[in-house]
PDB file of C-alpha atoms in Angstrom:
ATOM      1  CA  MET A 153     -12.745  -5.854 -20.024  1.00  0.00           C
ATOM      2  CA  ILE A 154     -11.108  -2.852 -20.615  1.00  0.00           C
ATOM      3  CA  GLU A 155     -13.402  -0.584 -19.023  1.00  0.00           C
ATOM      4  CA  GLU A 156     -13.104  -2.361 -15.311  1.00  0.00           C
ATOM      5  CA  THR A 157      -9.097  -2.670 -16.075  1.00  0.00           C
ATOM      6  CA  VAL A 158      -9.938   1.211 -16.135  1.00  0.00           C
ATOM      7  CA  ARG A 159     -11.427   1.936 -13.339  1.00  0.00           C
ATOM      8  CA  ALA A 160      -9.515  -0.921 -11.607  1.00  0.00           C
ATOM      9  CA  TRP A 161      -6.559   1.047 -11.955  1.00  0.00           C
ATOM     10  CA  VAL A 162      -7.969   4.903 -11.463  1.00  0.00           C
ATOM     11  CA  ALA A 163      -9.410   3.239  -8.061  1.00  0.00           C
ATOM     12  CA  GLY A 164      -5.590   1.246  -7.217  1.00  0.00           C
ATOM     13  CA  TRP A 165      -3.889   4.509  -8.847  1.00  0.00           C
ATOM     14  CA  ALA A 166      -5.909   6.642  -5.404  1.00  0.00           C
ATOM     15  CA  LEU A 167      -5.456   4.472  -2.524  1.00  0.00           C
ATOM     16  CA  SER A 168      -1.059   4.640  -3.887  1.00  0.00           C
ATOM     17  CA  ARG A 169      -1.418   8.219  -4.313  1.00  0.00           C
ATOM     18  CA  ALA A 170      -3.473   8.852  -1.409  1.00  0.00           C
ATOM     19  CA  THR A 171      -6.168  10.839  -2.656  1.00  0.00           C
ATOM     20  CA  PRO A 172      -9.847  11.178  -2.367  1.00  0.00           C
ATOM     21  CA  VAL A 173     -12.574   8.484  -3.197  1.00  0.00           C
ATOM     22  CA  PRO A 174     -12.927   8.263  -7.695  1.00  0.00           C
ATOM     23  CA  ILE A 175     -16.228  10.480  -8.441  1.00  0.00           C
ATOM     24  CA  GLU A 176     -18.454   9.573 -11.052  1.00  0.00           C
ATOM     25  CA  GLN A 177     -19.024  11.149 -13.585  1.00  0.00           C
ATOM     26  CA  PRO A 178     -20.940  10.928 -16.909  1.00  0.00           C
ATOM     27  CA  TRP A 179     -18.278  10.553 -18.967  1.00  0.00           C
ATOM     28  CA  GLY A 180     -16.071   8.522 -16.497  1.00  0.00           C
ATOM     29  CA  LEU A 181     -14.220   8.824 -13.662  1.00  0.00           C
ATOM     30  CA  TYR A 182     -12.543  12.035 -11.811  1.00  0.00           C
ATOM     31  CA  VAL A 183     -10.277  11.418  -8.757  1.00  0.00           C
ATOM     32  CA  GLU A 184      -8.838  15.601  -6.677  1.00  0.00           C
ATOM     33  CA  VAL A 185      -5.061  14.792  -6.076  1.00  0.00           C
ATOM     34  CA  PRO A 186      -4.431  17.815  -3.471  1.00  0.00           C
ATOM     35  CA  GLY A 187      -0.973  19.520  -2.733  1.00  0.00           C
ATOM     36  CA  ASN A 188      -0.167  18.244  -6.039  1.00  0.00           C
ATOM     37  CA  PRO A 189       1.792  21.885  -7.985  1.00  0.00           C
ATOM     38  CA  ALA A 190       1.523  19.432 -10.939  1.00  0.00           C
ATOM     39  CA  GLU A 191      -1.922  18.411 -11.184  1.00  0.00           C
ATOM     40  CA  ALA A 192      -5.167  19.328  -8.719  1.00  0.00           C
ATOM     41  CA  GLY A 193      -7.133  16.368 -10.372  1.00  0.00           C
ATOM     42  CA  ARG A 194      -8.136  13.957 -13.425  1.00  0.00           C
ATOM     43  CA  HIS A 195     -10.643  13.317 -15.358  1.00  0.00           C
ATOM     44  CA  VAL A 196     -10.466   8.785 -16.608  1.00  0.00           C
ATOM     45  CA  LEU A 197     -12.157   7.979 -19.491  1.00  0.00           C
ATOM     46  CA  PRO A 198     -12.790   5.039 -20.099  1.00  0.00           C
ATOM     47  CA  GLU A 199     -14.255   5.635 -23.780  1.00  0.00           C
ATOM     48  CA  ALA A 200     -12.218   8.074 -26.134  1.00  0.00           C
ATOM     49  CA  GLU A 201     -15.672   8.792 -27.754  1.00  0.00           C
ATOM     50  CA  GLU A 202     -15.172  12.908 -29.294  1.00  0.00           C
ATOM     51  CA  SER A 203     -18.479  13.833 -26.949  1.00  0.00           C
ATOM     52  CA  LEU A 204     -17.288  12.419 -23.473  1.00  0.00           C
ATOM     53  CA  VAL A 205     -13.777  14.454 -23.835  1.00  0.00           C
ATOM     54  CA  ARG A 206     -15.441  17.472 -25.485  1.00  0.00           C
ATOM     55  CA  ALA A 207     -17.689  17.579 -22.088  1.00  0.00           C
ATOM     56  CA  ALA A 208     -15.312  16.573 -19.715  1.00  0.00           C
ATOM     57  CA  ALA A 209     -12.709  19.253 -20.675  1.00  0.00           C
ATOM     58  CA  GLY A 210     -16.113  21.820 -21.397  1.00  0.00           C
ATOM     59  CA  ALA A 211     -16.766  21.075 -17.520  1.00  0.00           C
ATOM     60  CA  VAL A 212     -13.799  22.234 -16.211  1.00  0.00           C
ATOM     61  CA  SER A 213     -12.644  25.625 -14.289  1.00  0.00           C
ATOM     62  CA  GLU A 214      -9.486  24.872 -12.205  1.00  0.00           C
ATOM     63  CA  PRO A 215      -6.361  24.737 -13.639  1.00  0.00           C
ATOM     64  CA  ARG A 216      -3.510  22.337 -14.109  1.00  0.00           C
ATOM     65  CA  THR A 217      -6.343  19.880 -14.015  1.00  0.00           C
ATOM     66  CA  TRP A 218      -6.222  16.685 -16.281  1.00  0.00           C
ATOM     67  CA  LEU A 219      -8.387  14.342 -18.779  1.00  0.00           C
ATOM     68  CA  LYS A 220      -6.696  10.986 -19.515  1.00  0.00           C
ATOM     69  CA  THR A 221      -8.239   8.316 -22.355  1.00  0.00           C
ATOM     70  CA  LEU A 222      -7.467   5.468 -23.934  1.00  0.00           C
ATOM     71  CA  ALA A 223      -6.617   6.934 -27.538  1.00  0.00           C
ATOM     72  CA  GLU A 224      -3.273   8.518 -28.753  1.00  0.00           C
ATOM     73  CA  PRO A 225      -3.002  12.358 -28.290  1.00  0.00           C
ATOM     74  CA  GLU A 226      -3.323  13.489 -31.865  1.00  0.00           C
ATOM     75  CA  THR A 227      -6.490  11.519 -31.864  1.00  0.00           C
ATOM     76  CA  ILE A 228      -7.414  13.625 -29.122  1.00  0.00           C
ATOM     77  CA  GLU A 229      -5.689  16.955 -29.771  1.00  0.00           C
ATOM     78  CA  PRO A 230      -8.752  18.011 -31.902  1.00  0.00           C
ATOM     79  CA  TRP A 231     -11.606  17.700 -29.684  1.00  0.00           C
ATOM     80  CA  LEU A 232      -9.762  19.798 -26.498  1.00  0.00           C
ATOM     81  CA  PRO A 233     -11.626  23.082 -26.417  1.00  0.00           C
ATOM     82  CA  ASP A 234      -9.675  26.279 -26.191  1.00  0.00           C
ATOM     83  CA  GLY A 235      -7.565  26.603 -23.061  1.00  0.00           C
ATOM     84  CA  TRP A 236      -6.223  23.063 -23.310  1.00  0.00           C
ATOM     85  CA  VAL A 237      -2.905  21.341 -24.806  1.00  0.00           C
ATOM     86  CA  VAL A 238      -1.322  18.108 -25.079  1.00  0.00           C
ATOM     87  CA  GLY A 239      -0.090  16.407 -22.504  1.00  0.00           C
ATOM     88  CA  TRP A 240       2.848  15.206 -25.426  1.00  0.00           C
ATOM     89  CA  GLU A 241       5.351  13.820 -22.391  1.00  0.00           C
ATOM     90  CA  HIS A 242       2.848  12.521 -20.345  1.00  0.00           C
ATOM     91  CA  THR A 243       1.617  10.283 -22.875  1.00  0.00           C
ATOM     92  CA  GLY A 244       2.006   6.428 -21.554  1.00  0.00           C
ATOM     93  CA  HIS A 245       0.334   3.478 -22.028  1.00  0.00           C
ATOM     94  CA  LEU A 246      -1.909   1.461 -20.099  1.00  0.00           C
ATOM     95  CA  MET A 247      -0.526  -2.214 -18.939  1.00  0.00           C
ATOM     96  CA  ALA A 248      -2.379  -5.983 -17.782  1.00  0.00           C
ATOM     97  CA  THR A 249      -0.641  -8.856 -16.836  1.00  0.00           C
ATOM     98  CA  ASP A 250      -2.145 -12.136 -15.681  1.00  0.00           C
ATOM     99  CA  LEU A 251       0.083 -12.330 -12.579  1.00  0.00           C
ATOM    100  CA  LEU A 252       2.351 -15.826 -11.644  1.00  0.00           C
ATOM    101  CA  ALA A 253       4.113 -16.643  -8.633  1.00  0.00           C
ATOM    102  CA  THR A 254       7.399 -17.064  -9.223  1.00  0.00           C
ATOM    103  CA  ASP A 255       9.526 -17.178  -5.595  1.00  0.00           C
ATOM    104  CA  PRO A 256      12.227 -13.824  -6.806  1.00  0.00           C
ATOM    105  CA  VAL A 257      15.153 -14.167  -5.167  1.00  0.00           C
ATOM    106  CA  ALA A 258      17.374 -10.774  -4.687  1.00  0.00           C
ATOM    107  CA  PRO A 259      20.651 -10.954  -6.348  1.00  0.00           C
ATOM    108  CA  GLU A 260      24.067 -10.402  -4.101  1.00  0.00           C
ATOM    109  CA  GLY A 261      24.355  -7.266  -2.078  1.00  0.00           C
ATOM    110  CA  TYR A 262      20.689  -6.651  -2.659  1.00  0.00           C
ATOM    111  CA  THR A 263      17.032  -7.282  -0.264  1.00  0.00           C
ATOM    112  CA  VAL A 264      13.893  -6.806   0.239  1.00  0.00           C
ATOM    113  CA  THR A 265      12.276  -4.531   2.155  1.00  0.00           C
ATOM    114  CA  VAL A 266       8.535  -4.701   2.524  1.00  0.00           C
ATOM    115  CA  GLU A 267       5.974  -2.569   4.849  1.00  0.00           C
ATOM    116  CA  THR A 268       2.804  -2.007   4.169  1.00  0.00           C
ATOM    117  CA  SER A 269       0.280   1.451   5.291  1.00  0.00           C
ATOM    118  CA  GLY A 270      -2.551   1.353   4.914  1.00  0.00           C
ATOM    119  CA  ALA A 271      -4.340  -0.339   1.653  1.00  0.00           C
ATOM    120  CA  VAL A 272      -0.903   0.481  -0.367  1.00  0.00           C
ATOM    121  CA  THR A 273       2.118  -1.904   0.468  1.00  0.00           C
ATOM    122  CA  PHE A 274       5.557  -0.625  -0.493  1.00  0.00           C
ATOM    123  CA  PHE A 275       8.194  -2.591  -1.720  1.00  0.00           C
ATOM    124  CA  ARG A 276      12.661  -1.473  -1.658  1.00  0.00           C
ATOM    125  CA  VAL A 277      15.708  -3.202  -3.175  1.00  0.00           C
ATOM    126  CA  LEU A 278      18.336  -1.887  -0.142  1.00  0.00           C
ATOM    127  CA  ASP A 279      22.639  -2.644  -1.632  1.00  0.00           C
ATOM    128  CA  ALA A 280      24.293  -3.606   0.802  1.00  0.00           C
ATOM    129  CA  ALA A 281      24.965  -0.431   2.161  1.00  0.00           C
ATOM    130  CA  GLY A 282      21.245  -0.123   3.242  1.00  0.00           C
ATOM    131  CA  GLU A 283      20.685   2.849   0.582  1.00  0.00           C
ATOM    132  CA  GLN A 284      17.252   2.617  -1.992  1.00  0.00           C
ATOM    133  CA  ALA A 285      18.871   1.242  -4.994  1.00  0.00           C
ATOM    134  CA  ALA A 286      15.154   0.864  -6.232  1.00  0.00           C
ATOM    135  CA  LYS A 287      11.580   0.858  -5.373  1.00  0.00           C
ATOM    136  CA  GLY A 288       7.494  -0.195  -5.906  1.00  0.00           C
ATOM    137  CA  GLN A 289       4.126   0.203  -4.223  1.00  0.00           C
ATOM    138  CA  MET A 290       1.101  -1.477  -4.594  1.00  0.00           C
ATOM    139  CA  ALA A 291      -3.054  -0.986  -3.905  1.00  0.00           C
ATOM    140  CA  VAL A 292      -5.442  -4.279  -4.592  1.00  0.00           C
ATOM    141  CA  VAL A 293      -9.034  -3.830  -5.827  1.00  0.00           C
ATOM    142  CA  GLY A 294     -10.305  -6.226  -5.847  1.00  0.00           C
ATOM    143  CA  ASP A 295      -8.859  -8.502  -7.088  1.00  0.00           C
ATOM    144  CA  ALA A 296      -6.420  -7.100  -9.357  1.00  0.00           C
ATOM    145  CA  VAL A 297      -3.508  -5.553  -7.934  1.00  0.00           C
ATOM    146  CA  VAL A 298      -2.338  -1.958  -9.115  1.00  0.00           C
ATOM    147  CA  VAL A 299       1.742  -1.195  -9.547  1.00  0.00           C
ATOM    148  CA  ASP A 300       2.568   2.779  -9.013  1.00  0.00           C
ATOM    149  CA  ARG A 301       5.963   3.543  -8.810  1.00  0.00           C
ATOM    150  CA  VAL A 302       8.498   1.207  -9.742  1.00  0.00           C
ATOM    151  CA  ALA A 303      12.233   2.787  -9.917  1.00  0.00           C
ATOM    152  CA  THR A 304      15.764   2.054 -10.307  1.00  0.00           C
ATOM    153  CA  GLU A 305      18.487   4.254  -9.350  1.00  0.00           C
ATOM    154  CA  GLU A 306      20.731   4.843 -11.861  1.00  0.00           C
ATOM    155  CA  ALA A 307      23.507   3.902 -10.085  1.00  0.00           C
ATOM    156  CA  HIS A 308      21.793   0.300 -10.170  1.00  0.00           C
ATOM    157  CA  ARG A 309      20.054  -0.331 -13.327  1.00  0.00           C
ATOM    158  CA  ARG A 310      20.586  -3.232 -15.341  1.00  0.00           C
ATOM    159  CA  ARG A 311      21.240  -5.423 -12.741  1.00  0.00           C
ATOM    160  CA  GLY A 312      17.692  -7.062 -13.262  1.00  0.00           C
ATOM    161  CA  LEU A 313      16.205  -4.515 -10.425  1.00  0.00           C
ATOM    162  CA  GLY A 314      13.073  -3.313 -11.955  1.00  0.00           C
ATOM    163  CA  GLY A 315      11.895  -7.002 -12.693  1.00  0.00           C
ATOM    164  CA  LEU A 316      12.871  -7.784  -9.167  1.00  0.00           C
ATOM    165  CA  VAL A 317      10.276  -5.227  -7.563  1.00  0.00           C
ATOM    166  CA  LEU A 318       7.731  -6.488  -9.360  1.00  0.00           C
ATOM    167  CA  ARG A 319       8.098  -9.922  -9.649  1.00  0.00           C
ATOM    168  CA  THR A 320       7.931  -9.547  -5.490  1.00  0.00           C
ATOM    169  CA  ILE A 321       5.073  -7.518  -6.086  1.00  0.00           C
ATOM    170  CA  ALA A 322       2.633 -10.442  -8.462  1.00  0.00           C
ATOM    171  CA  ASP A 323       3.887 -12.721  -5.351  1.00  0.00           C
ATOM    172  CA  ARG A 324       2.107 -10.338  -2.870  1.00  0.00           C
ATOM    173  CA  ALA A 325      -0.135  -9.897  -4.711  1.00  0.00           C
ATOM    174  CA  LEU A 326      -1.055 -13.550  -5.467  1.00  0.00           C
ATOM    175  CA  GLY A 327      -1.443 -13.967  -1.733  1.00  0.00           C
ATOM    176  CA  GLU A 328      -3.752 -10.679  -0.868  1.00  0.00           C
ATOM    177  CA  GLY A 329      -6.572 -12.323  -3.367  1.00  0.00           C
ATOM    178  CA  ALA A 330      -5.071 -10.113  -6.895  1.00  0.00           C
ATOM    179  CA  VAL A 331      -5.347 -12.941  -9.947  1.00  0.00           C
ATOM    180  CA  PHE A 332      -4.502  -9.607 -12.228  1.00  0.00           C
ATOM    181  CA  GLY A 333      -1.738  -6.499 -12.215  1.00  0.00           C
ATOM    182  CA  VAL A 334      -2.804  -3.266 -13.871  1.00  0.00           C
ATOM    183  CA  LEU A 335      -0.085  -0.028 -14.240  1.00  0.00           C
ATOM    184  CA  ALA A 336       0.604   2.866 -16.380  1.00  0.00           C
ATOM    185  CA  ALA A 337       4.477   2.512 -18.019  1.00  0.00           C
ATOM    186  CA  SER A 338       5.974   5.532 -19.789  1.00  0.00           C
ATOM    187  CA  ASP A 339       7.690   4.423 -22.823  1.00  0.00           C
ATOM    188  CA  ALA A 340      11.434   3.289 -21.365  1.00  0.00           C
ATOM    189  CA  GLY A 341       9.102   1.128 -18.506  1.00  0.00           C
ATOM    190  CA  ARG A 342       7.411   0.089 -21.264  1.00  0.00           C
ATOM    191  CA  ALA A 343      10.037  -2.211 -22.503  1.00  0.00           C
ATOM    192  CA  LEU A 344      10.489  -3.712 -19.314  1.00  0.00           C
ATOM    193  CA  TYR A 345       7.145  -4.755 -18.190  1.00  0.00           C
ATOM    194  CA  GLU A 346       6.984  -6.360 -22.129  1.00  0.00           C
ATOM    195  CA  THR A 347      10.342  -8.643 -20.946  1.00  0.00           C
ATOM    196  CA  LEU A 348       7.772  -9.983 -17.805  1.00  0.00           C
ATOM    197  CA  GLY A 349       5.235 -10.368 -19.934  1.00  0.00           C
ATOM    198  CA  TRP A 350       2.586  -7.612 -19.332  1.00  0.00           C
ATOM    199  CA  LYS A 351       1.040  -6.711 -22.060  1.00  0.00           C
ATOM    200  CA  LYS A 352       0.202  -3.682 -23.234  1.00  0.00           C
ATOM    201  CA  HIS A 353      -3.901  -2.177 -23.477  1.00  0.00           C
ATOM    202  CA  SER A 354      -3.640   0.812 -24.820  1.00  0.00           C
ATOM    203  CA  THR A 355      -2.251   4.283 -25.446  1.00  0.00           C
ATOM    204  CA  LEU A 356      -3.115   6.816 -22.052  1.00  0.00           C
ATOM    205  CA  SER A 357      -2.940  10.141 -23.776  1.00  0.00           C
ATOM    206  CA  ALA A 358      -3.607  13.434 -21.365  1.00  0.00           C
ATOM    207  CA  GLY A 359      -4.718  17.054 -22.111  1.00  0.00           C
ATOM    208  CA  ILE A 360      -4.014  18.775 -19.190  1.00  0.00           C
ATOM    209  CA  TYR A 361      -6.369  22.650 -19.454  1.00  0.00           C
ATOM    210  CA  GLN A 362      -3.904  25.804 -19.063  1.00  0.00           C
ATOM    211  CA  PRO A 363      -5.549  28.949 -19.384  1.00  0.00           C
ATOM    212  CA  LEU A 364      -3.135  31.353 -19.319  1.00  0.00           C
ATOM    213  CA  ALA A 365      -0.873  29.128 -21.054  1.00  0.00           C
ATOM    214  CA  THR A 366      -2.593  28.994 -23.461  1.00  0.00           C
ATOM    215  CA  ALA A 367      -3.469  32.537 -23.958  1.00  0.00           C
ATOM    216  CA  VAL A 368       0.702  33.638 -24.075  1.00  0.00           C
ATOM    217  CA  SER A 369       1.651  31.651 -26.310  1.00  0.00           C
TER     218      SER A 369
END
C-alpha cells in the first residue's frame, strides 16, 4: 500500500509541476525537473533500503539532483556518498486521507475560483478586492488525488482558508473519481492537514547532490 501511495504522489506531483513523465529505475522513480535552478531532477525511492539509496545516489552525475525516500534524514545520511548532503530543511511528511465531501462555504468576504488546465485544477480564494488570499492545486491519478502548493497569504492566515482550499479540493476530486488524497507536507502544513483528518505515513527525507559545495566545505 505504501508503495502505491508513493507512486501516486510522484505521478501526481509530476502532472502538477508539468514535468516529464516519471521514469522507472531499479530503485524507484526518476523525475526530470526542467527549468528549476534548485533542482535538476529527483529520484524517489518507495523503500528506504541502504543498498537502494547507495545505488540511486551512485548513479547521479548531475549537480542539483535530489533523492527522496521514506526515512528519517539521520538514517540516510551515512548512506550518501561523497558529494551529497542531507537537505535537513527540506525534510517533509508523506500524508494521506480518505476523501469526504463537505460542501465547503467560503467565509464572508471571500470567494473561491476553480480553473482547470490540462490535468491540473487550480483553486484560488480571493478577498473582497479580488486579491489572492489562498491557493492550491490538484492532479487526479487513478483513484488518488495529489494535492500540491497549498498556501495562504500571511495577511489572511488563521481564518480557515487553508482548510477551505483542502475541502474544496476533496469535493472536486471526489467528483472526478478519486477516493483518497496524498501530499507531501512541511512541518507547518502537517499541523493543518492533521486537523482535517490527514494522517502521516512517513517522514520524507531528502538528499541533494552538491559536489562543489561539499568540496569547498
